[in-house]
């Protein structure tokens, strides 16, 4: 089911407010916006080295039934699932 642009924006803001990427050892200063798991955000070219991923401990992970990791390097959840 397609989400309205307003609903997408609301969800994005929710993800950004709950995202814990800035506490992650893999995070690189200045690699904004965070919330890499979100469809319209995805990977960030500033982050290239995997040093551990704390996504499974993030509230967004369970709230949005996420299944992947290293969104900053590998791409958003829908991208990693081959949905986009
Ligand atoms: S699951 Fe990972 S990328 Fe998504 S909001 Fe949480 S910490 Fe950020
Ligand atoms: S997506 Fe995962 S690996 Fe990347 S900064 Fe966020 S918690 Fe760390």
Coordinates of C-alpha atoms and ligand atoms in Angstrom, one line a residue:
X1 CA 0.0 0.0 0.0
X2 CA 1.4 3.4 -1.0
X3 CA 1.9 5.9 1.8
X4 CA 0.9 9.6 1.3
X5 CA 3.8 12.1 1.1
X6 CA 2.5 13.5 4.5
X7 CA 2.6 10.1 6.1
X8 CA 6.1 9.4 4.7
X9 CA 7.4 12.7 6.1
X10 CA 5.8 12.0 9.5
X11 CA 7.4 8.5 9.6
X12 CA 10.8 10.0 8.5
X13 CA 10.7 12.5 11.3
X14 CA 9.8 9.7 13.8
X15 CA 12.7 7.6 12.6
X16 CA 15.1 10.6 12.8
X17 CA 14.0 11.4 16.3
X18 CA 14.6 7.8 17.5
X19 CA 17.7 6.8 15.5
X20 CA 20.7 5.9 17.7
X21 CA 23.2 5.8 14.8
X22 CA 25.2 8.7 16.3
X23 CA 26.1 6.4 19.2
X24 CA 27.4 3.6 16.9
X25 CA 31.1 2.9 16.4
X26 CA 30.6 2.8 12.6
X27 CA 29.0 6.3 12.5
X28 CA 31.2 9.0 11.0
X29 CA 31.0 12.7 12.0
X30 CA 29.0 14.7 9.5
X31 CA 27.3 11.7 7.9
X32 CA 23.8 13.3 8.1
X33 CA 21.0 12.7 7.7
X34 CA 20.9 9.6 9.9
X35 CA 18.0 7.2 9.8
X36 CA 19.7 5.2 7.1
X37 CA 17.2 2.3 7.3
X38 CA 14.4 4.6 6.0
X39 CA 13.5 4.3 2.3
X40 CA 14.2 7.9 1.3
X41 CA 17.5 8.1 3.2
X42 CA 19.6 4.9 2.8
X43 CA 23.4 4.6 2.5
X44 CA 25.8 7.5 3.2
X45 CA 29.0 7.8 1.1
X46 CA 30.9 9.1 4.2
X47 CA 30.6 5.7 6.0
X48 CA 32.6 2.9 4.4
X49 CA 34.1 0.8 7.3
X50 CA 32.0 -1.7 9.2
X51 CA 32.8 -1.3 13.0
X52 CA 29.7 -2.9 14.4
X53 CA 26.0 -2.1 13.9
X54 CA 23.7 -1.2 16.9
X55 CA 20.5 -1.1 14.7
X56 CA 19.0 -4.2 16.3
X57 CA 18.9 -2.4 19.7
X58 CA 17.2 0.7 18.2
X59 CA 13.5 1.3 19.0
X60 CA 12.9 1.8 15.2
X61 CA 14.1 -1.6 14.5
X62 CA 11.4 -3.4 16.3
X63 CA 8.7 -0.7 15.7
X64 CA 9.1 -1.0 11.9
X65 CA 9.9 -4.8 11.8
X66 CA 13.3 -4.3 10.3
X67 CA 15.4 -7.3 9.4
X68 CA 18.8 -6.0 8.1
X69 CA 21.8 -4.1 9.4
X70 CA 24.5 -1.6 8.2
X71 CA 21.9 0.5 6.5
X72 CA 24.5 3.3 6.3
X73 CA 26.7 1.2 4.1
X74 CA 24.4 -1.4 2.5
X75 CA 21.3 0.8 1.9
X76 CA 17.8 1.2 3.4
X77 CA 15.6 -1.7 4.5
X78 CA 13.5 -1.8 1.2
X79 CA 16.7 -1.4 -0.8
X80 CA 18.4 -4.4 1.0
X81 CA 15.2 -6.4 0.5
X82 CA 15.4 -5.7 -3.2
X83 CA 12.1 -3.7 -3.2
X84 CA 13.6 -0.6 -4.7
Ligands
LIG1 S1 17.4 1.0 12.9 FE1 19.5 1.9 12.6 S2 19.4 3.3 10.9 FE2 17.3 2.9 11.6 S3 16.8 4.5 13.0 FE3 17.6 2.8 14.2 S4 19.8 3.1 14.5 FE4 19.0 4.5 12.8
LIG2 S1 23.1 1.9 10.3 FE1 23.9 0.5 11.8 S2 26.2 0.5 11.3 FE2 25.3 2.3 10.4 S3 25.6 4.0 11.9 FE3 23.6 3.1 12.1 S4 23.8 1.6 13.8 FE4 25.8 2.0 12.9

